[in-house]
CSV table of C-alpha atoms in Angstrom, one decimal:
chain,number,residue,atom,x,y,z
A,28,GLU,CA,167.4,-53.0,19.7
A,29,ASP,CA,168.5,-52.2,16.2
A,30,GLN,CA,167.0,-49.0,15.0
A,31,VAL,CA,167.3,-46.5,12.1
A,32,THR,CA,165.8,-43.0,12.4
A,33,GLN,CA,165.7,-40.5,9.5
A,34,SER,CA,164.9,-36.8,9.8
A,35,PRO,CA,163.2,-34.7,8.6
A,36,GLU,CA,160.3,-36.8,7.4
A,37,ALA,CA,159.7,-34.3,4.6
A,38,LEU,CA,161.8,-31.5,3.2
A,39,ARG,CA,160.8,-28.9,0.6
A,40,LEU,CA,163.6,-27.0,-1.1
A,41,GLN,CA,163.9,-24.4,-3.8
A,42,GLU,CA,166.1,-25.3,-6.7
A,43,GLY,CA,169.7,-24.4,-5.8
A,44,GLU,CA,169.0,-24.4,-2.0
A,45,SER,CA,171.4,-26.8,-0.4
A,46,SER,CA,170.5,-28.9,2.6
A,47,SER,CA,171.2,-32.1,4.5
A,48,LEU,CA,169.2,-35.2,5.4
A,49,ASN,CA,170.0,-37.1,8.6
A,50,CYS,CA,170.1,-40.8,9.4
A,51,SER,CA,170.9,-41.9,13.0
A,52,TYR,CA,171.3,-45.5,13.9
A,53,THR,CA,171.7,-47.8,16.9
A,54,VAL,CA,173.2,-51.2,16.0
A,55,SER,CA,176.0,-53.2,17.5
A,56,GLY,CA,179.1,-53.4,15.3
A,57,LEU,CA,178.2,-51.4,12.3
A,58,ARG,CA,179.0,-53.3,9.1
A,59,GLY,CA,178.0,-50.5,6.7
A,60,LEU,CA,175.4,-47.9,6.1
A,61,PHE,CA,173.6,-47.6,2.8
A,62,TRP,CA,171.7,-44.9,1.1
A,63,TYR,CA,168.9,-45.5,-1.5
A,64,ARG,CA,166.8,-43.3,-3.6
A,65,GLN,CA,163.1,-44.2,-4.2
A,66,ASP,CA,160.9,-42.6,-6.9
A,67,PRO,CA,157.1,-42.9,-6.6
A,68,GLY,CA,155.8,-46.3,-7.7
A,69,LYS,CA,159.3,-47.8,-8.0
A,70,GLY,CA,161.7,-49.8,-6.0
A,71,PRO,CA,164.6,-48.3,-4.1
A,72,GLU,CA,167.8,-47.6,-6.1
A,73,PHE,CA,171.1,-48.0,-4.5
A,74,LEU,CA,173.2,-44.9,-4.1
A,75,PHE,CA,176.1,-45.3,-1.6
A,76,THR,CA,177.7,-47.6,0.9
A,77,LEU,CA,179.7,-46.2,3.8
A,78,TYR,CA,181.8,-48.5,6.0
A,79,SER,CA,183.7,-46.5,8.5
A,80,ALA,CA,183.4,-43.2,10.4
A,81,GLY,CA,184.9,-40.3,8.4
A,82,GLU,CA,184.2,-41.9,5.1
A,83,GLU,CA,182.6,-39.8,2.4
A,84,LYS,CA,181.1,-40.7,-1.0
A,85,GLU,CA,179.9,-38.4,-3.8
A,86,LYS,CA,177.6,-38.7,-6.8
A,87,GLU,CA,176.7,-35.6,-8.8
A,88,ARG,CA,175.0,-33.3,-6.3
A,89,LEU,CA,174.9,-35.8,-3.5
A,90,LYS,CA,177.5,-36.4,-0.8
A,91,ALA,CA,177.1,-39.0,2.0
A,92,THR,CA,179.1,-38.8,5.2
A,93,LEU,CA,179.3,-41.2,8.2
A,94,THR,CA,180.1,-40.7,11.9
A,95,LYS,CA,179.9,-43.3,14.7
A,96,LYS,CA,176.3,-42.5,15.3
A,97,GLU,CA,174.8,-41.0,12.2
A,98,SER,CA,175.1,-40.3,8.5
A,99,PHE,CA,174.3,-37.2,6.5
A,100,LEU,CA,173.2,-37.0,2.9
A,101,HIS,CA,174.2,-33.5,1.7
A,102,ILE,CA,172.4,-32.2,-1.4
A,103,THR,CA,174.2,-29.3,-3.1
A,104,ALA,CA,172.3,-27.0,-5.4
A,105,PRO,CA,169.5,-29.4,-5.9
A,106,LYS,CA,167.4,-29.7,-9.1
A,107,PRO,CA,163.8,-30.7,-9.4
A,108,GLU,CA,164.9,-34.2,-10.7
A,109,ASP,CA,166.5,-34.8,-7.2
A,110,SER,CA,162.9,-35.0,-5.8
A,111,ALA,CA,162.4,-38.4,-4.3
A,112,THR,CA,162.4,-40.3,-1.1
A,113,TYR,CA,165.8,-41.0,0.3
A,114,LEU,CA,166.2,-44.1,2.5
A,115,CYS,CA,169.1,-45.2,4.7
A,116,ALA,CA,169.7,-48.7,5.9
A,117,VAL,CA,172.1,-50.7,8.1
A,118,PRO,CA,172.6,-54.5,8.5
A,119,PHE,CA,171.0,-56.1,11.5
A,120,SER,CA,173.4,-56.8,14.4
A,121,GLY,CA,174.9,-60.2,13.9
A,122,GLY,CA,172.8,-60.8,10.8
A,123,TYR,CA,173.8,-61.8,7.4
A,124,ASN,CA,172.7,-59.6,4.5
A,125,LYS,CA,169.6,-58.4,6.3
A,126,LEU,CA,169.0,-54.6,6.2
A,127,ILE,CA,166.9,-52.5,8.6
A,128,PHE,CA,165.6,-49.4,6.9
A,129,GLY,CA,164.7,-46.0,8.1
A,130,ALA,CA,161.2,-44.6,7.2
A,131,GLY,CA,162.8,-42.2,4.7
A,132,THR,CA,162.9,-38.5,3.9
A,133,ARG,CA,160.6,-37.2,1.2
A,134,LEU,CA,162.5,-34.5,-0.7
A,135,ALA,CA,160.6,-32.1,-3.0
A,136,VAL,CA,162.7,-29.6,-5.0
A,137,HIS,CA,160.7,-26.8,-6.6
A,138,PRO,CA,161.9,-24.6,-9.5
B,24,ASN,CA,169.7,-57.5,-18.2
B,25,ALA,CA,166.3,-57.6,-16.6
B,26,GLY,CA,167.6,-57.3,-13.0
B,27,VAL,CA,164.9,-58.3,-10.5
B,28,THR,CA,161.5,-59.0,-11.9
B,29,GLN,CA,158.3,-59.1,-9.8
B,30,THR,CA,154.9,-60.3,-10.9
B,31,PRO,CA,152.1,-59.3,-10.6
B,32,LYS,CA,152.4,-55.5,-10.3
B,33,PHE,CA,149.0,-55.2,-8.8
B,34,GLN,CA,146.7,-57.6,-7.0
B,35,VAL,CA,143.4,-57.5,-5.1
B,36,LEU,CA,142.6,-60.4,-2.8
B,37,LYS,CA,139.7,-61.3,-0.7
B,38,THR,CA,140.3,-62.1,3.0
B,39,GLY,CA,141.3,-65.7,3.4
B,40,GLN,CA,142.5,-66.2,-0.2
B,41,SER,CA,146.0,-67.4,-0.8
B,42,MET,CA,148.4,-66.3,-3.6
B,43,THR,CA,152.1,-66.3,-4.6
B,44,LEU,CA,154.1,-63.3,-5.4
B,45,GLN,CA,156.8,-64.1,-7.9
B,46,CYS,CA,160.4,-62.8,-7.9
B,47,ALA,CA,163.2,-63.7,-10.3
B,48,GLN,CA,166.7,-62.3,-10.8
B,49,ASP,CA,169.1,-62.9,-13.6
B,50,MET,CA,172.3,-61.6,-11.9
B,51,ASN,CA,173.3,-64.8,-10.3
B,52,HIS,CA,173.0,-63.1,-6.9
B,53,GLU,CA,173.3,-65.3,-3.8
B,54,TYR,CA,171.2,-63.2,-1.5
B,55,MET,CA,167.5,-62.5,-1.9
B,56,SER,CA,165.0,-60.9,0.4
B,57,TRP,CA,161.4,-59.8,0.6
B,58,TYR,CA,160.3,-56.5,2.2
B,59,ARG,CA,157.0,-54.9,2.7
B,60,GLN,CA,156.6,-51.1,2.6
B,61,ASP,CA,153.9,-49.3,4.5
B,62,PRO,CA,153.3,-45.6,4.9
B,63,GLY,CA,155.4,-44.1,7.6
B,64,MET,CA,157.1,-47.4,8.5
B,65,GLY,CA,159.7,-47.8,5.9
B,66,LEU,CA,160.7,-51.2,4.5
B,67,ARG,CA,160.4,-54.2,6.8
B,68,LEU,CA,162.1,-57.5,6.2
B,69,ILE,CA,159.7,-60.5,5.8
B,70,HIS,CA,162.0,-63.4,4.8
B,71,TYR,CA,165.4,-63.7,3.3
B,72,SER,CA,167.7,-66.3,1.7
B,73,VAL,CA,171.4,-66.6,1.5
B,74,GLY,CA,171.4,-69.3,-1.2
B,75,ALA,CA,169.3,-72.0,-2.9
B,76,GLY,CA,167.7,-74.2,-0.2
B,77,ILE,CA,168.4,-71.8,2.6
B,78,THR,CA,165.8,-69.4,4.0
B,79,ASP,CA,165.2,-67.6,7.3
B,80,GLN,CA,162.7,-65.2,8.9
B,81,GLY,CA,163.0,-61.5,9.1
B,82,GLU,CA,161.2,-58.9,11.2
B,83,VAL,CA,157.6,-59.7,10.1
B,84,PRO,CA,157.3,-63.3,8.9
B,85,ASN,CA,153.9,-64.3,10.2
B,86,GLY,CA,151.4,-65.1,7.5
B,87,TYR,CA,154.1,-65.6,4.8
B,88,ASN,CA,156.1,-68.6,3.5
B,89,VAL,CA,159.1,-68.7,1.2
B,90,SER,CA,161.2,-71.3,-0.6
B,91,ARG,CA,164.3,-71.1,-2.7
B,92,SER,CA,164.7,-74.1,-5.0
B,93,THR,CA,166.9,-72.2,-7.5
B,94,THR,CA,169.3,-69.3,-7.3
B,95,GLU,CA,167.1,-67.3,-9.6
B,96,ASP,CA,163.7,-67.6,-8.0
B,97,PHE,CA,162.3,-66.6,-4.6
B,98,PRO,CA,158.5,-66.7,-4.4
B,99,LEU,CA,156.6,-65.3,-1.5
B,100,ARG,CA,153.4,-67.1,-0.5
B,101,LEU,CA,150.5,-65.6,1.4
B,102,LEU,CA,148.8,-68.4,3.2
B,103,SER,CA,145.4,-66.8,4.1
B,104,ALA,CA,145.3,-63.1,3.2
B,105,ALA,CA,144.3,-60.6,5.8
B,106,PRO,CA,143.6,-56.8,5.4
B,107,SER,CA,146.8,-56.2,7.5
B,108,GLN,CA,148.8,-57.6,4.6
B,109,THR,CA,147.7,-54.8,2.4
B,110,SER,CA,151.0,-53.3,1.4
B,111,VAL,CA,153.6,-52.8,-1.3
B,112,TYR,CA,156.0,-55.8,-1.5
B,113,PHE,CA,159.5,-55.6,-2.8
B,114,CYS,CA,161.9,-58.3,-3.7
B,115,ALA,CA,165.6,-57.6,-3.7
B,116,SER,CA,168.9,-59.4,-4.4
B,117,SER,CA,172.6,-58.9,-3.9
B,118,ARG,CA,175.9,-60.6,-4.2
B,119,ALA,CA,177.2,-62.3,-1.1
B,120,ASP,CA,180.1,-59.8,-0.8
B,121,SER,CA,178.0,-56.7,-1.2
B,122,TYR,CA,175.1,-55.0,0.6
B,123,GLY,CA,174.1,-53.0,-2.5
B,124,TYR,CA,170.7,-54.6,-3.0
B,125,THR,CA,168.9,-54.4,-6.4
B,126,PHE,CA,165.2,-54.0,-5.9
B,127,GLY,CA,162.3,-55.1,-8.1
B,128,SER,CA,159.6,-52.6,-9.0
B,129,GLY,CA,157.2,-53.9,-6.4
B,130,THR,CA,153.8,-55.6,-6.1
B,131,ARG,CA,150.9,-53.5,-4.8
B,132,LEU,CA,148.6,-55.8,-2.9
B,133,THR,CA,145.2,-54.9,-1.5
B,134,VAL,CA,143.3,-57.3,0.7
B,135,VAL,CA,139.6,-56.6,1.1
């Protein structure tokens, strides 16, 4: 069964305190892993696509990495404006452009 | 560019009523999808479309209908609303060669 699990469910950081979010997945024939950011009351906003193990992508204080079983979203020296829910998703096995999402990690960065 | 536009933003229905959630995109994207988001459960796929005239079911299709007569529009119909359909609904679109979905701002639906 295709599944995406994110941990932790919630994370509280002090400004400048680096950490990582985890996304583990079980799907046959991974065709990509996607990270989104969602602010309260808004739709998810696309951040990164990773296609193969060992691949890394960076955007400002965020860096996403991918292994054969999981992905990490590393947040370096976070600021309060990084507070949001971070979602990861993978395409369904054998599916077209259908994504299965994890439940997300709620990140709160305090000054 | 407006991106993906969803209407209405908020809606309250009584059990048994029907309604249509509207979704329109102006990016000429081939793929469009509807998701619902419930606390602790993440986004779940309701229906999706890979082009005009082509639709298929996702994870949780029961109680919902869709059609796609044009590339731009992908309405979601609730046939007979139930309290279990209380949720936030998101429409999303993408190019056929990309999984980078663009999401609308959502419709918050309450069924009483």
